[in-house]
Coordinates of C-alpha atoms and ligand atoms in Angstrom, one line a residue:
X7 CA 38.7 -161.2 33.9
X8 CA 38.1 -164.7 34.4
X9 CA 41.1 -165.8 36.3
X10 CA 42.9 -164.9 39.5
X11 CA 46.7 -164.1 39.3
X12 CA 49.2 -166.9 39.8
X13 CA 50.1 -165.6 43.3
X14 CA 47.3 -165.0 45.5
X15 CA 47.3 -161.5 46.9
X16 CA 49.1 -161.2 50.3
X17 CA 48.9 -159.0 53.2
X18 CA 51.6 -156.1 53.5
X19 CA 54.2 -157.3 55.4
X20 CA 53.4 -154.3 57.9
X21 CA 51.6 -151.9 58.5
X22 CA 54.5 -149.8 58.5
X23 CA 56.5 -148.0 55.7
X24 CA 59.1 -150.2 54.5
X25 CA 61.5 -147.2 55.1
X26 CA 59.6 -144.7 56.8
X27 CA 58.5 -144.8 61.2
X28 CA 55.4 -145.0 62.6
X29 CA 53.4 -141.7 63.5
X30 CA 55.0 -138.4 62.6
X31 CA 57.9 -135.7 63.8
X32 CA 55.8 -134.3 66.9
X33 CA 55.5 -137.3 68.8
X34 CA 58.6 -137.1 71.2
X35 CA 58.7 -140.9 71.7
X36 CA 59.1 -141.3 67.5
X37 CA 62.3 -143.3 66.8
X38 CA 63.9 -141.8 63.6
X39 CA 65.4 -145.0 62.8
X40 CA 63.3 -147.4 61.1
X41 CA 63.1 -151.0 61.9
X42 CA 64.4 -152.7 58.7
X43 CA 61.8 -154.8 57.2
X44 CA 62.8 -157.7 54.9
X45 CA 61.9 -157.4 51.4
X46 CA 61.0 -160.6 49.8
X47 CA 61.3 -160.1 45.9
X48 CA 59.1 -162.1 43.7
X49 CA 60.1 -163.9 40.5
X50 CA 59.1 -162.7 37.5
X51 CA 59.3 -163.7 33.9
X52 CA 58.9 -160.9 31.2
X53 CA 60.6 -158.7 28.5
X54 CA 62.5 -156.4 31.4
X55 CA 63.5 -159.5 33.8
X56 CA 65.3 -160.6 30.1
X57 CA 66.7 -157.0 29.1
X58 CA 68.2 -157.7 33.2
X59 CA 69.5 -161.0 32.3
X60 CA 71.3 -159.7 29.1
X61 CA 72.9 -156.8 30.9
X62 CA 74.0 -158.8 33.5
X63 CA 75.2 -161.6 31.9
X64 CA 77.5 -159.4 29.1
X65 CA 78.7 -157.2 32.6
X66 CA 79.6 -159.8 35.0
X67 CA 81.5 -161.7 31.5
X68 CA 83.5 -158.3 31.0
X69 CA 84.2 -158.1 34.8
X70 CA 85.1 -161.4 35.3
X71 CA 87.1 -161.9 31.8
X72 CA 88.9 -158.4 31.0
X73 CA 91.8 -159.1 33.6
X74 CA 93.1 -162.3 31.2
X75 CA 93.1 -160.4 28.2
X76 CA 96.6 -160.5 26.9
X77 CA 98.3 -157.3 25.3
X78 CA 101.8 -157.7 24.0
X79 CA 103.8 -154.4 24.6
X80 CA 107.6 -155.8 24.5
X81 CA 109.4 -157.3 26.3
X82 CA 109.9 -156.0 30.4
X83 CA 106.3 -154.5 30.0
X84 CA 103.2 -156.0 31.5
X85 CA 100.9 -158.1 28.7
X86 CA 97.7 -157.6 30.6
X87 CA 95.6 -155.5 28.2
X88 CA 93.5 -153.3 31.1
X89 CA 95.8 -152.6 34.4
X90 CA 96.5 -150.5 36.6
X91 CA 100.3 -151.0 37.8
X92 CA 100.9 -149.1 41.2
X93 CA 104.2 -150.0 41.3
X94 CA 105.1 -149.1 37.9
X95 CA 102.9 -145.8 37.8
X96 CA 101.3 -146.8 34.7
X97 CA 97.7 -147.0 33.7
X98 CA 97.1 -149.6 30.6
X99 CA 94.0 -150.0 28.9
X100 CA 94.6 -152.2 25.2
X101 CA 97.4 -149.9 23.0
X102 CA 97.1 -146.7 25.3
X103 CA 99.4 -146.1 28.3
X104 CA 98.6 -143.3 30.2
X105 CA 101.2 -142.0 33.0
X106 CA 100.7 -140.0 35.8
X107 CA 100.8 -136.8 34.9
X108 CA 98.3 -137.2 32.1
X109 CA 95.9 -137.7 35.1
X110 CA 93.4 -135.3 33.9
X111 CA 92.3 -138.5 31.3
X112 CA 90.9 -139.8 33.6
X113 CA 89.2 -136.2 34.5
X114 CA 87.7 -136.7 31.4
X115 CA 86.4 -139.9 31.4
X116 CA 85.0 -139.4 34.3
X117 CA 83.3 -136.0 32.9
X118 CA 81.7 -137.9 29.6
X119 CA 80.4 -141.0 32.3
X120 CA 78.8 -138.3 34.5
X121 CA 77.2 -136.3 31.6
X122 CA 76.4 -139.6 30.1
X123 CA 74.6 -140.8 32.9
X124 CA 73.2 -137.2 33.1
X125 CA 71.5 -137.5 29.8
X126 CA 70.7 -141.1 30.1
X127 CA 68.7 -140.1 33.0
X128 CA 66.9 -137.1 31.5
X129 CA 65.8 -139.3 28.3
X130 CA 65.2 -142.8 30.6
X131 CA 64.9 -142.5 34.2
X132 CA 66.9 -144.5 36.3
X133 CA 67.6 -146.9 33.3
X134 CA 71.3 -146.9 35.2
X135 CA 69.7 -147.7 38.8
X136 CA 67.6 -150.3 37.4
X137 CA 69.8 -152.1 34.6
X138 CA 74.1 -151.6 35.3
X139 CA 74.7 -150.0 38.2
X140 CA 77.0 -153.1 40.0
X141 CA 74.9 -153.1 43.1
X142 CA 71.4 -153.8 40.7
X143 CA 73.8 -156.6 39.2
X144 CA 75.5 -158.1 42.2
X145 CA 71.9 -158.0 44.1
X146 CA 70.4 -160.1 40.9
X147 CA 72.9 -162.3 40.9
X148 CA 72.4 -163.2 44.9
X149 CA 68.4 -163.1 44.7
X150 CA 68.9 -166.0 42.0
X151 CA 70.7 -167.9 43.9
X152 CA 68.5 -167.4 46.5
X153 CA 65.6 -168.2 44.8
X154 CA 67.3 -171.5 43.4
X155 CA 68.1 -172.9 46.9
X156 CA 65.3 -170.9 49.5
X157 CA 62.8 -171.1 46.7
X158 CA 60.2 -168.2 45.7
X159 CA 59.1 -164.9 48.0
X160 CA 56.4 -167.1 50.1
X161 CA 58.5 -170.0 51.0
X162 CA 61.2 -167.8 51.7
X163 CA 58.9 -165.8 54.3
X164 CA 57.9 -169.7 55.2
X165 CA 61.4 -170.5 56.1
X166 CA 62.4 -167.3 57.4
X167 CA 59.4 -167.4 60.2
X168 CA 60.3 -171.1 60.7
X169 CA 62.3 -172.5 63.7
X170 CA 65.6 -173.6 62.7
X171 CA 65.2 -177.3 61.2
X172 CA 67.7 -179.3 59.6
X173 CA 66.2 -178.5 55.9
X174 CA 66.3 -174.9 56.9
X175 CA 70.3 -175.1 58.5
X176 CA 71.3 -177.1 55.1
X177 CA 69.7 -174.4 52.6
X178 CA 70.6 -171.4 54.5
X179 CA 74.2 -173.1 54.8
X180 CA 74.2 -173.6 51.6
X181 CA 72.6 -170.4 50.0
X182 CA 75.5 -168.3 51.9
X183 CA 78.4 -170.6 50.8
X184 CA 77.2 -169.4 46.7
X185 CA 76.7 -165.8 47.9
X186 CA 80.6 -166.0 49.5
X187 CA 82.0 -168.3 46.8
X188 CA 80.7 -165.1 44.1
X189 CA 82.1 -162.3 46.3
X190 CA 85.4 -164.3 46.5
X191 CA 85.4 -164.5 42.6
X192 CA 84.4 -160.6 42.3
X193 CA 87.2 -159.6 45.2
X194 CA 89.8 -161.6 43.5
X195 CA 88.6 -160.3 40.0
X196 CA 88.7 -156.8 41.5
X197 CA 92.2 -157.1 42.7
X198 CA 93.2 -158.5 39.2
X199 CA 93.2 -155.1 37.6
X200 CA 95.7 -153.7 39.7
X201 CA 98.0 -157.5 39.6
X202 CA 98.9 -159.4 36.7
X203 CA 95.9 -162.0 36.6
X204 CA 97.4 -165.0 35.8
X205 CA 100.5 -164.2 38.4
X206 CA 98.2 -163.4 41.4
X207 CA 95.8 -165.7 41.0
X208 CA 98.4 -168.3 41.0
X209 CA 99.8 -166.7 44.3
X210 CA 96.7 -166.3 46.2
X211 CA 95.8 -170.1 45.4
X212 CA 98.9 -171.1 46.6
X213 CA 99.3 -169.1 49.9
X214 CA 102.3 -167.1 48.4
X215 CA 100.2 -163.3 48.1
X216 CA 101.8 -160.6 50.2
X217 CA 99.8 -159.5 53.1
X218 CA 98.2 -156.5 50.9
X219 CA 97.0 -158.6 48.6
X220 CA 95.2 -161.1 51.3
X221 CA 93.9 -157.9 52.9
X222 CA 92.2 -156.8 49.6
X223 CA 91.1 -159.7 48.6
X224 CA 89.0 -160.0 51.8
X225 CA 87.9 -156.6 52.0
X226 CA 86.4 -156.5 48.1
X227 CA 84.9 -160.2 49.1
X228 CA 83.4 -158.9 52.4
X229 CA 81.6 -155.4 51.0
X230 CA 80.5 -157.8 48.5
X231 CA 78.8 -160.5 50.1
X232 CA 77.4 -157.6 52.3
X233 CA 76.3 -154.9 49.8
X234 CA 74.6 -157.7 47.9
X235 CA 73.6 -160.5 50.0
X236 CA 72.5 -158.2 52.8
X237 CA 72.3 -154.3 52.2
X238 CA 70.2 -155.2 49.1
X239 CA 68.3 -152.5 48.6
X240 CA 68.8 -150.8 51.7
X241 CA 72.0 -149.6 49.7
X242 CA 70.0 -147.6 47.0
X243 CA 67.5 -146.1 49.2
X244 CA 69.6 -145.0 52.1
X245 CA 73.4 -144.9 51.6
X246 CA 73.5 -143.8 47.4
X247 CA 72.9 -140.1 46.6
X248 CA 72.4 -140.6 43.3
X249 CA 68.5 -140.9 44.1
X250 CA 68.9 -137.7 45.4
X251 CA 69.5 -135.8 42.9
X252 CA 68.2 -137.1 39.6
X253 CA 65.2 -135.2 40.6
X254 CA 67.2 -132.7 38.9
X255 CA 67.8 -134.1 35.7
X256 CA 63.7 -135.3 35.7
X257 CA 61.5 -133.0 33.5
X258 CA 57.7 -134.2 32.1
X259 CA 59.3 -135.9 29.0
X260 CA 61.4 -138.0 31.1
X261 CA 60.6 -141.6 30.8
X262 CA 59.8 -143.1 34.2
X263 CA 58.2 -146.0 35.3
X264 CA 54.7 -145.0 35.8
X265 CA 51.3 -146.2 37.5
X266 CA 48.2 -145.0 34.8
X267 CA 45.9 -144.6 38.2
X268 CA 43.8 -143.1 35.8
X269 CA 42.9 -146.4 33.9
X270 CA 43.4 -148.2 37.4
X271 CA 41.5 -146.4 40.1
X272 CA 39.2 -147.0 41.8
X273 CA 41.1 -150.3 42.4
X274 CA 39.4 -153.5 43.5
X275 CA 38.0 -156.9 42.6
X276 CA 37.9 -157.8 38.7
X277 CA 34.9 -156.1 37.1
X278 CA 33.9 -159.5 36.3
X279 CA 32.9 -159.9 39.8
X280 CA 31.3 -156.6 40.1
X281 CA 27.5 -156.9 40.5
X282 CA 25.6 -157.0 37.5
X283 CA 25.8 -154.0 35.1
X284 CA 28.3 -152.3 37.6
X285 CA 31.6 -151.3 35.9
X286 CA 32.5 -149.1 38.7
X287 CA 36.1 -150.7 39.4
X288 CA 39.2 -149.7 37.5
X289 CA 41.8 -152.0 35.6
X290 CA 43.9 -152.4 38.9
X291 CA 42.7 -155.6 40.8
X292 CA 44.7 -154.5 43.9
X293 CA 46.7 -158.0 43.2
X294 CA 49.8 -156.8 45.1
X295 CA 51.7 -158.4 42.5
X296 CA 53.7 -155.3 41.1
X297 CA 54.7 -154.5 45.0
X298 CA 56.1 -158.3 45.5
X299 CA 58.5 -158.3 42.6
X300 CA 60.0 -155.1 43.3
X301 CA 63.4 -155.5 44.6
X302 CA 63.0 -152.3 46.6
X303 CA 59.5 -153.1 48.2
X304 CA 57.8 -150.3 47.0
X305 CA 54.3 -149.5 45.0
X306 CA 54.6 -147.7 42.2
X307 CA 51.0 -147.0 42.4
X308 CA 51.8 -144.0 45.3
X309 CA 53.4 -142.3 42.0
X310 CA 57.1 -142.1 41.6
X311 CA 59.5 -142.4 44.6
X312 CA 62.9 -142.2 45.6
X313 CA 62.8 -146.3 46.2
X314 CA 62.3 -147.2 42.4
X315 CA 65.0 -148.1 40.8
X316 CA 63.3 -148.2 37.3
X317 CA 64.3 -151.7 36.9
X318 CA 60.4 -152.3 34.8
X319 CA 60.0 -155.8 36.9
X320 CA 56.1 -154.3 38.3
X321 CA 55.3 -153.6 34.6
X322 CA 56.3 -157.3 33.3
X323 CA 54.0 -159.1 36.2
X324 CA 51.1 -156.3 35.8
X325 CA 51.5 -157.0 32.1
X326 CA 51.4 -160.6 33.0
X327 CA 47.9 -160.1 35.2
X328 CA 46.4 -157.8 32.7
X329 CA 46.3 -160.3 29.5
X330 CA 44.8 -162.8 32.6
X331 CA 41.6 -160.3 33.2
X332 CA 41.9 -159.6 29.5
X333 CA 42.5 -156.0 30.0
X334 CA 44.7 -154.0 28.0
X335 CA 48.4 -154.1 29.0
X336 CA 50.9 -151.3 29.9
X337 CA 48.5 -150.6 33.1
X338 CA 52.3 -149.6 34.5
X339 CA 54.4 -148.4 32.1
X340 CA 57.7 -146.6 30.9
X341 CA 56.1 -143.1 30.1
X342 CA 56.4 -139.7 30.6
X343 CA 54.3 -137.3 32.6
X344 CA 53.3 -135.4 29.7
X345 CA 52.6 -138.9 27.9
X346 CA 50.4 -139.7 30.8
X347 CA 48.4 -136.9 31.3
X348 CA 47.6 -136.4 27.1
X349 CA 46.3 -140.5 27.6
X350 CA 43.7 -139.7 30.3
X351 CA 42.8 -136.7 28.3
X352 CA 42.6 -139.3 25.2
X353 CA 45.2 -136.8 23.5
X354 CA 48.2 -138.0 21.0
X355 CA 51.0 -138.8 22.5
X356 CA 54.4 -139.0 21.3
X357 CA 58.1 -139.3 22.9
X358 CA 59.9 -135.4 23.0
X359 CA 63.7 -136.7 22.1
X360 CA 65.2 -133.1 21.6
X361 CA 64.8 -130.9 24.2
X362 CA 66.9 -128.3 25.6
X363 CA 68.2 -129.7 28.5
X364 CA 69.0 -133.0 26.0
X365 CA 70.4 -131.3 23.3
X366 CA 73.1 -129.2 26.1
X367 CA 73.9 -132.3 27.6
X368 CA 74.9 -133.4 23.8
X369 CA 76.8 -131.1 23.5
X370 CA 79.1 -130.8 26.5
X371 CA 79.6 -134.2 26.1
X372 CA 80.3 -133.8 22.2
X373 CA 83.2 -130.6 22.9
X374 CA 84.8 -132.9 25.9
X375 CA 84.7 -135.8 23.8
X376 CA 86.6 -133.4 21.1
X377 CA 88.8 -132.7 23.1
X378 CA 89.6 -136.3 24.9
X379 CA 89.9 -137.2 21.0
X380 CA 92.5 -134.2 20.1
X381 CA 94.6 -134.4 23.1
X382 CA 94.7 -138.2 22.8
X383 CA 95.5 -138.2 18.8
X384 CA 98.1 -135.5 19.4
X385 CA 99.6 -136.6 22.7
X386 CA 103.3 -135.7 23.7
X387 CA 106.2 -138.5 23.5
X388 CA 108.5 -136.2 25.4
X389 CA 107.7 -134.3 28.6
X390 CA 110.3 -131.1 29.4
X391 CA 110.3 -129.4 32.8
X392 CA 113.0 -127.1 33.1
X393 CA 113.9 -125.8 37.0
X394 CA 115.8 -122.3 36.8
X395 CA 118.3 -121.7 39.8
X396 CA 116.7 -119.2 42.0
X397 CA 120.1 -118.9 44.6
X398 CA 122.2 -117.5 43.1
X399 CA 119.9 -116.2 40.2
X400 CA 123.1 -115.5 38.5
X401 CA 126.9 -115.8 38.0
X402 CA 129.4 -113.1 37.4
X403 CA 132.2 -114.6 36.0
X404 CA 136.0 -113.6 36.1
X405 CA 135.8 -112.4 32.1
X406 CA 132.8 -110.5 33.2
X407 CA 130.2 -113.1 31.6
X408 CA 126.9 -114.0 33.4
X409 CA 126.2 -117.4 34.2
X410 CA 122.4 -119.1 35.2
X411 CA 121.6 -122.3 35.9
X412 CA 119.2 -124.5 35.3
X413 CA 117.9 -128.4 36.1
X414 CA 117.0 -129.8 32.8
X415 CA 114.4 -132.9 32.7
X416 CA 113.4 -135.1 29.7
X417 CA 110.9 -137.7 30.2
X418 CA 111.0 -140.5 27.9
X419 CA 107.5 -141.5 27.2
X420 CA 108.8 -144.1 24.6
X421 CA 109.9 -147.8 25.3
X422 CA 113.1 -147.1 23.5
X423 CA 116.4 -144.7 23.9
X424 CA 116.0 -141.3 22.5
X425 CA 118.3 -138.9 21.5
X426 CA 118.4 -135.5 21.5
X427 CA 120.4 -131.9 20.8
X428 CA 119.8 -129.2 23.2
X429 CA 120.7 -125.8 22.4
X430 CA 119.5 -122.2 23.0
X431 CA 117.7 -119.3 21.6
X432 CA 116.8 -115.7 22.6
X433 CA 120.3 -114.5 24.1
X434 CA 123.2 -113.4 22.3
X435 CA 126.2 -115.2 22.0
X436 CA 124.9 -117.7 24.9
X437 CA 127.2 -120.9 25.3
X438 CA 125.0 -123.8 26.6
X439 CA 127.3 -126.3 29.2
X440 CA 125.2 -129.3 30.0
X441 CA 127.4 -131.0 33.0
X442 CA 128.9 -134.2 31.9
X443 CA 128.2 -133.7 27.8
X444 CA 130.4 -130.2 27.3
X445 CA 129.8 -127.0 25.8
X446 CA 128.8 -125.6 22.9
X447 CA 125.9 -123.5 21.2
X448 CA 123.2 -124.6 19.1
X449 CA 125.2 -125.2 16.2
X450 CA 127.8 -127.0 18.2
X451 CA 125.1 -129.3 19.0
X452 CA 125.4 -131.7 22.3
X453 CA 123.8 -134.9 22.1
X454 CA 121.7 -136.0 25.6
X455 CA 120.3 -139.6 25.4
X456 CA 117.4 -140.7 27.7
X457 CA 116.7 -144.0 28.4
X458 CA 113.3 -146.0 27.1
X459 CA 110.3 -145.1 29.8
X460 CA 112.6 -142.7 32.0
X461 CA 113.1 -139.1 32.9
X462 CA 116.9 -137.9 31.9
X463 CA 117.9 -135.1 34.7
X464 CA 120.4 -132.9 33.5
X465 CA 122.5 -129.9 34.8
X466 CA 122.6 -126.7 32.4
X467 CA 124.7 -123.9 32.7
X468 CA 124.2 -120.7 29.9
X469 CA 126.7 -118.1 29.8
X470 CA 126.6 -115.5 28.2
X471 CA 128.5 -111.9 27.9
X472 CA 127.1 -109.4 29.7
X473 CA 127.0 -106.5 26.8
X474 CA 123.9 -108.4 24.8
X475 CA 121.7 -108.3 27.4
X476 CA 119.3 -105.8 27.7
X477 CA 118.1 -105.9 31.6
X478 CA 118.1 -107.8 34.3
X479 CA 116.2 -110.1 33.0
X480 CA 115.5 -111.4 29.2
X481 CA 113.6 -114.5 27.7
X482 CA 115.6 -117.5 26.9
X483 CA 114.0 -120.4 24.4
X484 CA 115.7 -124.2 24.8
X485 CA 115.6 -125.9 21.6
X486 CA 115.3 -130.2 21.6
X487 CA 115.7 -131.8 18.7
X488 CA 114.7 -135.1 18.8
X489 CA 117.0 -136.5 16.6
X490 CA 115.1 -139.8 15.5
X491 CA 111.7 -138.0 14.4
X492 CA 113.5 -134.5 13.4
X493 CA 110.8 -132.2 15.4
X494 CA 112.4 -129.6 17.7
X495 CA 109.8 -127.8 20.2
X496 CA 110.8 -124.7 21.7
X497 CA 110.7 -124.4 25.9
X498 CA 110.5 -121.0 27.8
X499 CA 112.7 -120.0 30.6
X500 CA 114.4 -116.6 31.5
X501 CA 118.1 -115.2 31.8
X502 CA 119.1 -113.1 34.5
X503 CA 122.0 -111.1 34.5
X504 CA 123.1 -108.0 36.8
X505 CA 121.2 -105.4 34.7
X506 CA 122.3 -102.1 32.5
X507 CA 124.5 -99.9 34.8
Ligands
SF4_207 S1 48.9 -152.4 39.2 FE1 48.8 -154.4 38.3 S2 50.1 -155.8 39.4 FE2 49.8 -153.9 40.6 S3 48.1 -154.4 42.0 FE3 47.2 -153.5 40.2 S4 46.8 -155.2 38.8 FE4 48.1 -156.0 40.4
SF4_208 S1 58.4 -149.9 41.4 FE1 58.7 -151.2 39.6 S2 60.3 -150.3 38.4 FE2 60.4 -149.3 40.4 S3 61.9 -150.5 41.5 FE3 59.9 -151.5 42.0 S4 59.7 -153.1 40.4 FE4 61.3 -151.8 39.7

């Protein structure tokens, strides 16, 4: 404990919450908005500010770089390897092409990323919050820059509280030029997934975009520069529910980020300038430090809160002034609750992986990720949707035959034609008449072809004499052969006829 901290401590920047009003609900003159007070992060160096550098750097390449990946489908298909076409109804991600009425996909994807994050938060905290989530990323990316042009937290405050000077004018100029130039680059990146990359980047650069284009362009570049380059952290702690409730998914094994007041009360000056043979302070030397890096202003030493975003930047700079004092390290810490209180009790302590909450989690996400697998490995080439005629719901005919009709749809799901036979099942001595093609029964086959990536409409008619049927109503199969892979599916409808007499 022989040396101060780098950064002198400093006064809070008010006496007031960060988030919170003065005084409490009784007083009728209380404002319940807040004023917003500026929170001026700290650098830091450490093992977390590097996991954040890792994370961001391989996010912001996969944002930034996915849209020029190149995918060759065949010819009149798009070669972008992840889009989403609007106007051809398509979503493409690498070899799979999902259309959209396999919608419920993306049901499930979104299913295993909430359960994920579920379980991610029940074993880690806010590991998400703190490390991925795109506002964290964005908001690092925009404190850098920052930092590089304005300098560190107390010449920032310096500058800030200063009158406007030409040093000041040229940084500040200069520092929001960056902070638009990256949301441009994240708007136009944005807009890339839905656009072929190449194509629309070409027609924005060039003034020939269509009006849509311009317009989302500026709206993805203006929530950017604003969600990160002002909203900050006022984002997390106000506007995202999240925070809200992952209390839920907390229990005493959770790893959070975690103050060991234990070890660190009663906080104070370094024992080493404690009177003589007192040793009455704890490890904390109330250096403030762990407060200034945090990127939502908070201390973690008032216990867990809704503000921290687990991000592990307090434990790298109180890591940084405990080997100065030459006290042990991890005086805040990723621990659990239960970890916490066996240390102050001097107990073992261990980290509880399987618990029940962990291990249901697992496996919801395992059966929906079955499932995902199973309908994906066996997913349908051919969609059928067969419309039965409800006016008239049948024909009598002049040789006393009954007659129903039906609208008759193939979808293609294949980029080449398809052929199939149609024919019928389940009513005796039916004659299937598909407009256009002729007549015939199963054996009598009649060819329908439907053209690569398109839905074939066609107009059935079944007849059938009225002695087979048994009531007014009977089952009625239609049999599809597809005539290229051999398979023939079975669809349901139903035959009406006038009834027994
Ligand atoms: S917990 Fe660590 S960083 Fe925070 S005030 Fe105490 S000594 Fe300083
Ligand atoms: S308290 Fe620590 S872990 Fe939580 S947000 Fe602040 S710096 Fe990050």
């Amino acid at each position: 404990m022989n040396e101060t901290p780098e950064t002198p401590p400093s006064a809070p920047e008010s006496t007031t919450s960060a988030h919170g009003a003065k005084g409490g609900m009784s007083d009728s003159k209380t404002s319940l908005y807040a004023k917003h007070v500026k929170i001026y992060p700290q650098w830091v160096r450490g093992m977390f500010r590097n996991i954040k550098w890792t994370v961001l750097g391989a996010l912001l390449s996969l944002y930034y770089l996915i849209p020029w990946l190149r995918w060759d489908r065949g010819a009149g298909t798009p070669d972008q390897a992840v889009l989403v076409d609007m106007t051809g109804r398509r979503l493409y991600f690498f070899w799979i092409e999902i259309w959209p009425q396999e919608i419920y996909y993306l049901t499930g994807i979104l299913i295993i990323g909430a359960i994920g994050l579920f379980m991610v938060t029940a074993l880690a905290g806010r590991v998400w919050c703190g490390f991925t989530c795109p506002q964290t990323v964005w908001t690092d990316l925009f404190l850098f820059v920052e930092h590089l042009i304005e300098g560190d937290r107390n010449k920032r405050k310096k500058l800030d509280a200063g009158p406007l000077t030409l040093n000041k004018a040229v940084r500040k100029i200069l520092k929001h030029s960056v902070w638009v130039l990256i949301s441009a680059l994240t708007g136009g990146a944005w807009i890339m997934y839905y656009v072929d990359a190449p194509t629309v980047t070409m027609d924005i650069l060039t003034g020939q975009a269509s009006t849509t284009v311009y317009g989302f362009f500026a709206l993805f570049t203006g929530t950017t520069y604003l969600l990160a380059g002002w909203a900050r952290e006022q984002l997390c702690v106000y506007m995202c529910p999240w925070p809200r409730f992952q209390g839920a998914m907390f229990d005493v094994d959770s790893l959070v980020v975690t103050y060991e007041g234990w070890r660190g009360e009663p906080r104070g000056k370094p024992k080493s300038k404690a009177p003589e043979g007192v040793d009455s302070k704890g490890d904390c030397i109330d250096c403030e430090l762990c407060r200034h890096v945090c990127p939502t202003g908070i201390d973690i030493r008032d216990g867990l809160q809704l503000g921290c975003i687990g991000c592990g930047l307090c434990i790298d700079v109180c890591n940084q002034v405990m080997d100065r004092i030459g006290s042990p390290r991890q005086l805040i810490r990723y621990d659990s609750i239960s970890n916490q209180a066996s240390r102050e009790t001097g107990k073992e302590v261990g980290f509880k992986f399987l618990r029940p909450r962990i291990l249901i989690y697992a496996a919801i996400l395992a059966v929906v990720i079955g499932i995902m697998a199973f309908t994906m490995g066996t997913r349908k080439t051919t969609e059928i949707n067969i419309q039965r005629d409800r006016s008239p719901l049948f024909v009598t005919l002049s040789d006393g035959s009954v007659r129903n009709g039906y609208t008759f749809k193939i979808l293609n799901m294949v980029r080449e034609d398809r052929s199939f036979v149609l024919g019928t099942q389940g009513v005796e001595g039916a004659i299937i008449n598909i407009v256009g093609k002729g007549a015939g029964n199963w054996k009598a086959a009649i060819d329908v072809t439907v053209k690569p990536d398109n839905v074939g409409t066609f107009r059935v008619y079944v007849r059938a004499p009225a002695f087979g049927l048994d009531g007014r109503s009977q089952e009625l199969n239609f049999e599809l052969l597809d005539t290229v892979s051999g398979k023939t599916t079975l669809h349901e409808s139903i035959f009406y006829g006038p009834g027994n007499k």
